[in-house]
Amino acid sequence: MRTAVVVGAGLGGLAVAGTLARSGWRVTLLERADRVRPEPTAVVLWPNGVRALRALGLGAGLDAIATPLPDGGVRRPDGHWLVQPRPTPAERTPVVVHREDLHDALIAGLGDQVELRTGVTVRTVRAVPGERPTVGDGRHTVTADLVVAADGTDSEIRRQLAPEATVVSSGCAAWRAVIPWYRAPKLPDDQPVHGETLGAGYRFVAASLGERGTADASRRGGIYWMATAAGAPRPEPPETQLALLKRWYAGWPAPIAELLDATEAADLVQQEIRELRPLPRAYGFPAGPGGVVLLGDAAHAMPPHLGQGACLAFEDAATLSSLLRESRLPDAVAAYDRLRRPRAATMVRQTRRMSAVLRARGRLALRARDAALGTISPRLRNTAAAAAVSWHPPA
């Protein structure tokens, strides 16, 4: 039986561990935290992420927990429309999923061939010709045919194998929250939740998770929102951060104030937005009969402005799974590197272009952005959507 070590039990790590186990591998899943638990927020999945999950055999579970996300348009803080809402073809419509629901579906897909070890911080990796790859925590080592580094933006495995890839700040911080339906504000029928509002260095996006009053035990419902602001993360307690958000977004169009008023400090999840510059020169490192591969944020951490982080992680998992079914292990490692690097580079490039638009500050820059956004934003989004729709797992 072939063996694999997956480092990191985030969304990408759980997905690849499950698909390897279902393919007959014996998998050891190492997680640095003492418990495997997701953030109580949500994640947007574009069609490429949905297609990847279906390729991984998780489509039925996804259908039960996902909510289609229509185009809500883009407004200025004064309510003026920069981009009007438009109908989106079904094949390009993203969905929004509560992270805890998605996490539960991925955990259910692990089966009994995955040994989960928590509280393990991987500090060393060895990938040399003629020897099976090995990882260690300073006290114990684990050897396998394949090592999958899904250990996030601060991946120690990537740092040792691809030191040229540096983690840098994207210059902004993000706050996320899900307001459960029993606390969510009741809004007029003509005031949709979905939508995006852009200010000078500030952004607010909201979406519904299911419908209010729908009795569905398979999903967690509510209203998901994400706010981003230029600058470093705030060191204050969550109560103070929430007060700051209410001050920063005061006077912005409804339902932003209503959503912030319904949010409790315990709902907030703050995150510094960071990215890899440059991307690693390789995503696959042959060793012995197999090798090491980078997956998810360990390979291509990027800002969330196009919602592609989780999608690319699931693409990585689906691509690796397909290659391992069709190729010898050393060939699969090489093919994974060959396929994933240009794909990740394309999506990262598009995300950075959108980031430059969203970061506009100053009167002249904002005027230029607002004047051009009606043309630039749809074009960038259409380019991203076309790239997402065109992706298929390798045959």
mmCIF file of N, CA and C in Angstrom, residues 86-214:
data_model
loop_
_atom_site.group_PDB
_atom_site.id
_atom_site.type_symbol
_atom_site.label_atom_id
_atom_site.label_comp_id
_atom_site.label_asym_id
_atom_site.label_seq_id
_atom_site.Cartn_x
_atom_site.Cartn_y
_atom_site.Cartn_z
ATOM 1 N N ARG A 86 -25.866 42.471 -12.534
ATOM 2 C CA ARG A 86 -26.168 41.896 -13.840
ATOM 3 C C ARG A 86 -26.439 40.411 -13.695
ATOM 4 N N PRO A 87 -27.312 39.864 -14.557
ATOM 5 C CA PRO A 87 -27.522 38.406 -14.538
ATOM 6 C C PRO A 87 -26.211 37.687 -14.862
ATOM 7 N N THR A 88 -25.956 36.602 -14.160
ATOM 8 C CA THR A 88 -24.741 35.815 -14.375
ATOM 9 C C THR A 88 -25.121 34.453 -14.924
ATOM 10 N N PRO A 89 -24.480 34.001 -16.000
ATOM 11 C CA PRO A 89 -24.776 32.643 -16.487
ATOM 12 C C PRO A 89 -24.565 31.612 -15.387
ATOM 13 N N ALA A 90 -25.404 30.599 -15.382
ATOM 14 C CA ALA A 90 -25.356 29.593 -14.316
ATOM 15 C C ALA A 90 -23.970 28.967 -14.201
ATOM 16 N N GLU A 91 -23.307 28.765 -15.337
ATOM 17 C CA GLU A 91 -22.007 28.099 -15.303
ATOM 18 C C GLU A 91 -20.917 28.997 -14.731
ATOM 19 N N ARG A 92 -21.211 30.290 -14.538
ATOM 20 C CA ARG A 92 -20.224 31.203 -13.961
ATOM 21 C C ARG A 92 -20.654 31.744 -12.597
ATOM 22 N N THR A 93 -21.743 31.255 -12.073
ATOM 23 C CA THR A 93 -22.233 31.742 -10.789
ATOM 24 C C THR A 93 -21.485 31.067 -9.643
ATOM 25 N N PRO A 94 -20.827 31.837 -8.773
ATOM 26 C CA PRO A 94 -20.174 31.225 -7.610
ATOM 27 C C PRO A 94 -21.204 30.829 -6.560
ATOM 28 N N VAL A 95 -20.761 30.089 -5.576
ATOM 29 C CA VAL A 95 -21.604 29.733 -4.441
ATOM 30 C C VAL A 95 -20.875 30.133 -3.167
ATOM 31 N N VAL A 96 -21.633 30.317 -2.086
ATOM 32 C CA VAL A 96 -21.047 30.632 -0.787
ATOM 33 C C VAL A 96 -21.421 29.509 0.171
ATOM 34 N N VAL A 97 -20.447 29.082 0.985
ATOM 35 C CA VAL A 97 -20.613 27.945 1.879
ATOM 36 C C VAL A 97 -20.068 28.321 3.244
ATOM 37 N N HIS A 98 -20.783 27.966 4.301
ATOM 38 C CA HIS A 98 -20.247 28.163 5.643
ATOM 39 C C HIS A 98 -19.034 27.257 5.813
ATOM 40 N N ARG A 99 -17.941 27.798 6.326
ATOM 41 C CA ARG A 99 -16.708 27.015 6.470
ATOM 42 C C ARG A 99 -16.911 25.794 7.367
ATOM 43 N N GLU A 100 -17.722 25.918 8.395
ATOM 44 C CA GLU A 100 -17.926 24.777 9.281
ATOM 45 C C GLU A 100 -18.685 23.657 8.570
ATOM 46 N N ASP A 101 -19.639 24.011 7.692
ATOM 47 C CA ASP A 101 -20.332 22.993 6.905
ATOM 48 C C ASP A 101 -19.365 22.307 5.942
ATOM 49 N N LEU A 102 -18.538 23.102 5.265
ATOM 50 C CA LEU A 102 -17.571 22.533 4.328
ATOM 51 C C LEU A 102 -16.562 21.663 5.059
ATOM 52 N N HIS A 103 -16.115 22.129 6.219
ATOM 53 C CA HIS A 103 -15.181 21.361 7.045
ATOM 54 C C HIS A 103 -15.792 20.021 7.430
ATOM 55 N N ASP A 104 -17.061 20.019 7.839
ATOM 56 C CA ASP A 104 -17.726 18.768 8.220
ATOM 57 C C ASP A 104 -17.786 17.799 7.044
ATOM 58 N N ALA A 105 -18.069 18.323 5.846
ATOM 59 C CA ALA A 105 -18.128 17.458 4.668
ATOM 60 C C ALA A 105 -16.763 16.853 4.362
ATOM 61 N N LEU A 106 -15.705 17.638 4.519
ATOM 62 C CA LEU A 106 -14.360 17.131 4.256
ATOM 63 C C LEU A 106 -13.933 16.116 5.317
ATOM 64 N N ILE A 107 -14.283 16.363 6.577
ATOM 65 C CA ILE A 107 -13.975 15.404 7.636
ATOM 66 C C ILE A 107 -14.694 14.082 7.383
ATOM 67 N N ALA A 108 -15.951 14.159 6.960
ATOM 68 C CA ALA A 108 -16.698 12.939 6.683
ATOM 69 C C ALA A 108 -16.065 12.138 5.553
ATOM 70 N N GLY A 109 -15.346 12.826 4.658
ATOM 71 C CA GLY A 109 -14.726 12.141 3.527
ATOM 72 C C GLY A 109 -13.381 11.527 3.824
ATOM 73 N N LEU A 110 -12.876 11.652 5.054
ATOM 74 C CA LEU A 110 -11.557 11.104 5.363
ATOM 75 C C LEU A 110 -11.564 9.579 5.432
ATOM 76 N N GLY A 111 -12.638 8.984 5.929
ATOM 77 C CA GLY A 111 -12.676 7.523 6.052
ATOM 78 C C GLY A 111 -11.760 7.031 7.163
ATOM 79 N N ASP A 112 -11.503 5.718 7.150
ATOM 80 C CA ASP A 112 -10.697 5.119 8.230
ATOM 81 C C ASP A 112 -9.263 4.835 7.815
ATOM 82 N N GLN A 113 -8.853 5.306 6.638
ATOM 83 C CA GLN A 113 -7.478 5.100 6.198
ATOM 84 C C GLN A 113 -6.587 6.298 6.503
ATOM 85 N N VAL A 114 -7.143 7.291 7.218
ATOM 86 C CA VAL A 114 -6.375 8.494 7.555
ATOM 87 C C VAL A 114 -6.097 8.500 9.056
ATOM 88 N N GLU A 115 -4.830 8.582 9.415
ATOM 89 C CA GLU A 115 -4.442 8.724 10.816
ATOM 90 C C GLU A 115 -4.174 10.202 11.080
ATOM 91 N N LEU A 116 -4.994 10.824 11.910
ATOM 92 C CA LEU A 116 -4.866 12.243 12.209
ATOM 93 C C LEU A 116 -4.067 12.431 13.492
ATOM 94 N N ARG A 117 -2.999 13.218 13.396
ATOM 95 C CA ARG A 117 -2.183 13.537 14.567
ATOM 96 C C ARG A 117 -2.187 15.055 14.746
ATOM 97 N N THR A 118 -2.675 15.511 15.883
ATOM 98 C CA THR A 118 -2.714 16.943 16.169
ATOM 99 C C THR A 118 -1.569 17.321 17.103
ATOM 100 N N GLY A 119 -1.318 18.623 17.203
ATOM 101 C CA GLY A 119 -0.236 19.109 18.055
ATOM 102 C C GLY A 119 1.147 18.787 17.525
ATOM 103 N N VAL A 120 1.267 18.598 16.205
ATOM 104 C CA VAL A 120 2.548 18.256 15.582
ATOM 105 C C VAL A 120 2.982 19.423 14.695
ATOM 106 N N THR A 121 4.081 20.047 15.035
ATOM 107 C CA THR A 121 4.629 21.144 14.239
ATOM 108 C C THR A 121 5.816 20.629 13.432
ATOM 109 N N VAL A 122 5.641 20.536 12.136
ATOM 110 C CA VAL A 122 6.710 20.036 11.271
ATOM 111 C C VAL A 122 7.806 21.094 11.168
ATOM 112 N N ARG A 123 9.024 20.688 11.484
ATOM 113 C CA ARG A 123 10.162 21.612 11.488
ATOM 114 C C ARG A 123 11.217 21.255 10.448
ATOM 115 N N THR A 124 11.203 20.012 9.975
ATOM 116 C CA THR A 124 12.218 19.590 9.011
ATOM 117 C C THR A 124 11.568 18.802 7.891
ATOM 118 N N VAL A 125 12.173 18.880 6.722
ATOM 119 C CA VAL A 125 11.761 18.074 5.588
ATOM 120 C C VAL A 125 13.021 17.638 4.850
ATOM 121 N N ARG A 126 13.012 16.415 4.374
ATOM 122 C CA ARG A 126 14.149 15.879 3.616
ATOM 123 C C ARG A 126 13.617 15.301 2.321
ATOM 124 N N ALA A 127 14.103 15.824 1.201
ATOM 125 C CA ALA A 127 13.698 15.352 -0.116
ATOM 126 C C ALA A 127 14.934 15.280 -0.998
ATOM 127 N N VAL A 128 15.540 14.101 -1.049
ATOM 128 C CA VAL A 128 16.778 13.916 -1.810
ATOM 129 C C VAL A 128 16.629 12.690 -2.702
ATOM 130 N N PRO A 129 17.358 12.660 -3.820
ATOM 131 C CA PRO A 129 17.286 11.502 -4.711
ATOM 132 C C PRO A 129 17.685 10.217 -3.990
ATOM 133 N N GLY A 130 16.953 9.158 -4.295
ATOM 134 C CA GLY A 130 17.297 7.853 -3.759
ATOM 135 C C GLY A 130 16.726 7.559 -2.394
ATOM 136 N N GLU A 131 16.093 8.540 -1.745
ATOM 137 C CA GLU A 131 15.521 8.319 -0.420
ATOM 138 C C GLU A 131 14.060 8.755 -0.406
ATOM 139 N N ARG A 132 13.240 8.012 0.340
ATOM 140 C CA ARG A 132 11.848 8.424 0.493
ATOM 141 C C ARG A 132 11.792 9.741 1.276
ATOM 142 N N PRO A 133 10.877 10.614 0.925
ATOM 143 C CA PRO A 133 10.795 11.902 1.620
ATOM 144 C C PRO A 133 10.405 11.723 3.081
ATOM 145 N N THR A 134 10.900 12.628 3.910
ATOM 146 C CA THR A 134 10.711 12.537 5.353
ATOM 147 C C THR A 134 10.412 13.912 5.923
ATOM 148 N N VAL A 135 9.524 13.959 6.908
ATOM 149 C CA VAL A 135 9.283 15.178 7.674
ATOM 150 C C VAL A 135 9.443 14.855 9.146
ATOM 151 N N GLY A 136 9.785 15.870 9.942
ATOM 152 C CA GLY A 136 9.980 15.650 11.372
ATOM 153 C C GLY A 136 9.608 16.867 12.188
ATOM 154 N N ASP A 137 9.335 16.640 13.480
ATOM 155 C CA ASP A 137 8.991 17.742 14.383
ATOM 156 C C ASP A 137 10.100 18.031 15.378
ATOM 157 N N GLY A 138 11.284 17.490 15.146
ATOM 158 C CA GLY A 138 12.402 17.678 16.058
ATOM 159 C C GLY A 138 12.582 16.530 17.026
ATOM 160 N N ARG A 139 11.542 15.724 17.198
ATOM 161 C CA ARG A 139 11.626 14.550 18.066
ATOM 162 C C ARG A 139 11.386 13.257 17.294
ATOM 163 N N HIS A 140 10.410 13.300 16.382
ATOM 164 C CA HIS A 140 10.063 12.123 15.607
ATOM 165 C C HIS A 140 10.061 12.474 14.126
ATOM 166 N N THR A 141 10.279 11.477 13.298
ATOM 167 C CA THR A 141 10.210 11.651 11.845
ATOM 168 C C THR A 141 9.174 10.704 11.272
ATOM 169 N N VAL A 142 8.607 11.103 10.148
ATOM 170 C CA VAL A 142 7.628 10.291 9.435
ATOM 171 C C VAL A 142 8.086 10.207 7.989
ATOM 172 N N THR A 143 8.175 9.000 7.487
ATOM 173 C CA THR A 143 8.622 8.753 6.111
ATOM 174 C C THR A 143 7.468 8.181 5.302
ATOM 175 N N ALA A 144 7.366 8.579 4.051
ATOM 176 C CA ALA A 144 6.277 8.101 3.199
ATOM 177 C C ALA A 144 6.726 8.152 1.748
ATOM 178 N N ASP A 145 5.894 7.631 0.866
ATOM 179 C CA ASP A 145 6.173 7.730 -0.564
ATOM 180 C C ASP A 145 5.941 9.148 -1.077
ATOM 181 N N LEU A 146 4.951 9.836 -0.473
ATOM 182 C CA LEU A 146 4.570 11.173 -0.926
ATOM 183 C C LEU A 146 4.330 12.057 0.288
ATOM 184 N N VAL A 147 4.861 13.277 0.241
ATOM 185 C CA VAL A 147 4.582 14.293 1.256
ATOM 186 C C VAL A 147 3.851 15.437 0.571
ATOM 187 N N VAL A 148 2.701 15.815 1.124
ATOM 188 C CA VAL A 148 1.928 16.943 0.607
ATOM 189 C C VAL A 148 2.011 18.072 1.623
ATOM 190 N N ALA A 149 2.621 19.181 1.234
ATOM 191 C CA ALA A 149 2.741 20.344 2.111
ATOM 192 C C ALA A 149 1.521 21.227 1.920
ATOM 193 N N ALA A 150 0.553 21.085 2.829
ATOM 194 C CA ALA A 150 -0.654 21.916 2.829
ATOM 195 C C ALA A 150 -0.682 22.736 4.105
ATOM 196 N N ASP A 151 0.494 23.190 4.530
ATOM 197 C CA ASP A 151 0.650 23.840 5.831
ATOM 198 C C ASP A 151 0.567 25.354 5.763
ATOM 199 N N GLY A 152 -0.125 25.892 4.776
ATOM 200 C CA GLY A 152 -0.514 27.280 4.781
ATOM 201 C C GLY A 152 0.543 28.278 4.348
ATOM 202 N N THR A 153 0.190 29.544 4.507
ATOM 203 C CA THR A 153 1.047 30.641 4.058
ATOM 204 C C THR A 153 2.425 30.589 4.699
ATOM 205 N N ASP A 154 2.482 30.200 5.964
ATOM 206 C CA ASP A 154 3.760 30.152 6.680
ATOM 207 C C ASP A 154 4.409 28.770 6.608
ATOM 208 N N SER A 155 4.189 28.057 5.523
ATOM 209 C CA SER A 155 4.684 26.691 5.354
ATOM 210 C C SER A 155 6.184 26.586 5.626
ATOM 211 N N GLU A 156 6.526 25.743 6.576
ATOM 212 C CA GLU A 156 7.939 25.484 6.858
ATOM 213 C C GLU A 156 8.551 24.623 5.761
ATOM 214 N N ILE A 157 7.745 23.724 5.205
ATOM 215 C CA ILE A 157 8.252 22.863 4.124
ATOM 216 C C ILE A 157 8.610 23.713 2.910
ATOM 217 N N ARG A 158 7.736 24.654 2.547
ATOM 218 C CA ARG A 158 8.067 25.530 1.413
ATOM 219 C C ARG A 158 9.292 26.369 1.726
ATOM 220 N N ARG A 159 9.401 26.862 2.947
ATOM 221 C CA ARG A 159 10.546 27.701 3.302
ATOM 222 C C ARG A 159 11.857 26.973 3.088
ATOM 223 N N GLN A 160 11.870 25.666 3.349
ATOM 224 C CA GLN A 160 13.103 24.905 3.199
ATOM 225 C C GLN A 160 13.348 24.455 1.763
ATOM 226 N N LEU A 161 12.296 24.136 1.025
ATOM 227 C CA LEU A 161 12.474 23.616 -0.330
ATOM 228 C C LEU A 161 12.421 24.710 -1.391
ATOM 229 N N ALA A 162 11.721 25.803 -1.107
ATOM 230 C CA ALA A 162 11.605 26.898 -2.078
ATOM 231 C C ALA A 162 11.830 28.225 -1.362
ATOM 232 N N PRO A 163 13.025 28.466 -0.852
ATOM 233 C CA PRO A 163 13.280 29.662 -0.033
ATOM 234 C C PRO A 163 13.142 30.974 -0.796
ATOM 235 N N GLU A 164 13.102 30.902 -2.120
ATOM 236 C CA GLU A 164 12.962 32.142 -2.892
ATOM 237 C C GLU A 164 11.576 32.766 -2.717
ATOM 238 N N ALA A 165 10.563 31.970 -2.351
ATOM 239 C CA ALA A 165 9.193 32.474 -2.167
ATOM 240 C C ALA A 165 9.081 33.118 -0.784
ATOM 241 N N THR A 166 8.804 34.401 -0.749
ATOM 242 C CA THR A 166 8.782 35.162 0.494
ATOM 243 C C THR A 166 7.363 35.607 0.818
ATOM 244 N N VAL A 167 6.978 35.493 2.081
ATOM 245 C CA VAL A 167 5.671 35.969 2.531
ATOM 246 C C VAL A 167 5.760 37.470 2.799
ATOM 247 N N VAL A 168 4.896 38.244 2.154
ATOM 248 C CA VAL A 168 4.878 39.696 2.341
ATOM 249 C C VAL A 168 3.448 40.137 2.634
ATOM 250 N N SER A 169 3.325 41.281 3.283
ATOM 251 C CA SER A 169 2.005 41.841 3.554
ATOM 252 C C SER A 169 1.412 42.411 2.271
ATOM 253 N N SER A 170 0.109 42.239 2.114
ATOM 254 C CA SER A 170 -0.593 42.850 0.981
ATOM 255 C C SER A 170 -1.025 44.274 1.287
ATOM 256 N N GLY A 171 -0.717 44.734 2.504
ATOM 257 C CA GLY A 171 -1.027 46.115 2.856
ATOM 258 C C GLY A 171 -2.422 46.347 3.381
ATOM 259 N N CYS A 172 -3.114 45.280 3.758
ATOM 260 C CA CYS A 172 -4.458 45.458 4.285
ATOM 261 C C CYS A 172 -4.797 44.331 5.251
ATOM 262 N N ALA A 173 -5.854 44.535 6.002
ATOM 263 C CA ALA A 173 -6.366 43.534 6.924
ATOM 264 C C ALA A 173 -7.825 43.274 6.594
ATOM 265 N N ALA A 174 -8.320 42.105 6.991
ATOM 266 C CA ALA A 174 -9.699 41.726 6.705
ATOM 267 C C ALA A 174 -10.393 41.289 7.983
ATOM 268 N N TRP A 175 -11.675 41.572 8.034
ATOM 269 C CA TRP A 175 -12.536 41.091 9.113
ATOM 270 C C TRP A 175 -13.678 40.322 8.476
ATOM 271 N N ARG A 176 -14.000 39.166 9.039
ATOM 272 C CA ARG A 176 -15.090 38.338 8.535
ATOM 273 C C ARG A 176 -16.017 37.965 9.685
ATOM 274 N N ALA A 177 -17.266 37.737 9.353
ATOM 275 C CA ALA A 177 -18.225 37.302 10.370
ATOM 276 C C ALA A 177 -19.429 36.672 9.676
ATOM 277 N N VAL A 178 -20.091 35.787 10.393
ATOM 278 C CA VAL A 178 -21.386 35.253 9.977
ATOM 279 C C VAL A 178 -22.387 35.587 11.073
ATOM 280 N N ILE A 179 -23.454 36.288 10.696
ATOM 281 C CA ILE A 179 -24.532 36.610 11.626
ATOM 282 C C ILE A 179 -25.602 35.531 11.466
ATOM 283 N N PRO A 180 -25.854 34.710 12.473
ATOM 284 C CA PRO A 180 -26.888 33.678 12.328
ATOM 285 C C PRO A 180 -28.256 34.311 12.105
ATOM 286 N N TRP A 181 -29.153 33.556 11.474
ATOM 287 C CA TRP A 181 -30.436 34.125 11.093
ATOM 288 C C TRP A 181 -31.214 34.679 12.273
ATOM 289 N N TYR A 182 -31.088 34.066 13.441
ATOM 290 C CA TYR A 182 -31.898 34.534 14.570
ATOM 291 C C TYR A 182 -31.455 35.911 15.054
ATOM 292 N N ARG A 183 -30.229 36.358 14.652
ATOM 293 C CA ARG A 183 -29.761 37.698 14.993
ATOM 294 C C ARG A 183 -29.681 38.627 13.788
ATOM 295 N N ALA A 184 -29.891 38.098 12.606
ATOM 296 C CA ALA A 184 -29.717 38.897 11.394
ATOM 297 C C ALA A 184 -30.829 39.930 11.266
ATOM 298 N N PRO A 185 -30.513 41.129 10.795
ATOM 299 C CA PRO A 185 -31.551 42.155 10.633
ATOM 300 C C PRO A 185 -32.530 41.767 9.523
ATOM 301 N N LYS A 186 -33.784 42.132 9.711
ATOM 302 C CA LYS A 186 -34.790 41.912 8.682
ATOM 303 C C LYS A 186 -34.779 43.114 7.749
ATOM 304 N N LEU A 187 -34.488 42.858 6.493
ATOM 305 C CA LEU A 187 -34.308 43.919 5.514
ATOM 306 C C LEU A 187 -35.507 43.988 4.576
ATOM 307 N N PRO A 188 -35.796 45.163 4.007
ATOM 308 C CA PRO A 188 -36.882 45.273 3.032
ATOM 309 C C PRO A 188 -36.636 44.351 1.837
ATOM 310 N N ASP A 189 -37.709 43.932 1.195
ATOM 311 C CA ASP A 189 -37.598 43.012 0.064
ATOM 312 C C ASP A 189 -36.785 43.613 -1.078
ATOM 313 N N ASP A 190 -36.817 44.947 -1.197
ATOM 314 C CA ASP A 190 -36.088 45.581 -2.294
ATOM 315 C C ASP A 190 -34.658 45.955 -1.912
ATOM 316 N N GLN A 191 -34.164 45.409 -0.786
ATOM 317 C CA GLN A 191 -32.807 45.716 -0.330
ATOM 318 C C GLN A 191 -32.018 44.408 -0.230
ATOM 319 N N PRO A 192 -31.414 43.963 -1.329
ATOM 320 C CA PRO A 192 -30.696 42.684 -1.301
ATOM 321 C C PRO A 192 -29.451 42.750 -0.432
ATOM 322 N N VAL A 193 -29.108 41.608 0.157
ATOM 323 C CA VAL A 193 -27.889 41.521 0.967
ATOM 324 C C VAL A 193 -26.662 41.486 0.081
ATOM 325 N N HIS A 194 -26.740 40.749 -1.018
ATOM 326 C CA HIS A 194 -25.567 40.546 -1.865
ATOM 327 C C HIS A 194 -25.068 41.868 -2.438
ATOM 328 N N GLY A 195 -23.767 42.048 -2.419
ATOM 329 C CA GLY A 195 -23.215 43.226 -3.044
ATOM 330 C C GLY A 195 -21.870 43.610 -2.479
ATOM 331 N N GLU A 196 -21.246 44.572 -3.146
ATOM 332 C CA GLU A 196 -19.905 45.034 -2.788
ATOM 333 C C GLU A 196 -19.897 46.557 -2.801
ATOM 334 N N THR A 197 -19.231 47.150 -1.803
ATOM 335 C CA THR A 197 -19.103 48.602 -1.723
ATOM 336 C C THR A 197 -17.632 48.949 -1.555
ATOM 337 N N LEU A 198 -17.164 49.928 -2.338
ATOM 338 C CA LEU A 198 -15.752 50.305 -2.347
ATOM 339 C C LEU A 198 -15.571 51.750 -1.936
ATOM 340 N N GLY A 199 -14.654 51.985 -1.002
ATOM 341 C CA GLY A 199 -14.274 53.334 -0.622
ATOM 342 C C GLY A 199 -12.790 53.540 -0.829
ATOM 343 N N ALA A 200 -12.236 54.542 -0.182
ATOM 344 C CA ALA A 200 -10.815 54.841 -0.295
ATOM 345 C C ALA A 200 -10.029 53.916 0.630
ATOM 346 N N GLY A 201 -9.622 52.781 0.100
ATOM 347 C CA GLY A 201 -8.879 51.806 0.883
ATOM 348 C C GLY A 201 -9.764 50.894 1.710
ATOM 349 N N TYR A 202 -11.084 51.019 1.565
ATOM 350 C CA TYR A 202 -12.019 50.193 2.328
ATOM 351 C C TYR A 202 -12.933 49.442 1.368
ATOM 352 N N ARG A 203 -13.371 48.267 1.810
ATOM 353 C CA ARG A 203 -14.244 47.432 0.989
ATOM 354 C C ARG A 203 -15.167 46.641 1.910
ATOM 355 N N PHE A 204 -16.416 46.473 1.503
ATOM 356 C CA PHE A 204 -17.372 45.696 2.288
ATOM 357 C C PHE A 204 -18.168 44.825 1.326
ATOM 358 N N VAL A 205 -18.224 43.506 1.613
ATOM 359 C CA VAL A 205 -18.929 42.537 0.784
ATOM 360 C C VAL A 205 -19.833 41.710 1.682
ATOM 361 N N ALA A 206 -21.040 41.402 1.210
ATOM 362 C CA ALA A 206 -21.971 40.610 2.013
ATOM 363 C C ALA A 206 -22.703 39.610 1.139
ATOM 364 N N ALA A 207 -23.144 38.500 1.754
ATOM 365 C CA ALA A 207 -23.863 37.458 1.039
ATOM 366 C C ALA A 207 -24.710 36.659 2.022
ATOM 367 N N SER A 208 -25.805 36.100 1.528
ATOM 368 C CA SER A 208 -26.692 35.269 2.343
ATOM 369 C C SER A 208 -26.266 33.814 2.269
ATOM 370 N N LEU A 209 -26.305 33.141 3.415
ATOM 371 C CA LEU A 209 -26.085 31.700 3.487
ATOM 372 C C LEU A 209 -27.452 31.041 3.631
ATOM 373 N N GLY A 210 -28.027 30.600 2.524
ATOM 374 C CA GLY A 210 -29.369 30.041 2.557
ATOM 375 C C GLY A 210 -30.412 31.134 2.693
ATOM 376 N N GLU A 211 -31.625 30.735 3.050
ATOM 377 C CA GLU A 211 -32.723 31.676 3.191
ATOM 378 C C GLU A 211 -33.241 31.664 4.614
ATOM 379 N N ARG A 212 -33.616 32.840 5.087
ATOM 380 C CA ARG A 212 -34.148 32.968 6.437
ATOM 381 C C ARG A 212 -35.400 32.097 6.591
ATOM 382 N N GLY A 213 -35.485 31.388 7.702
ATOM 383 C CA GLY A 213 -36.671 30.589 7.995
ATOM 384 C C GLY A 213 -36.690 29.227 7.341
ATOM 385 N N THR A 214 -35.664 28.914 6.551
ATOM 386 C CA THR A 214 -35.615 27.603 5.915
ATOM 387 C C THR A 214 -35.106 26.578 6.916
#
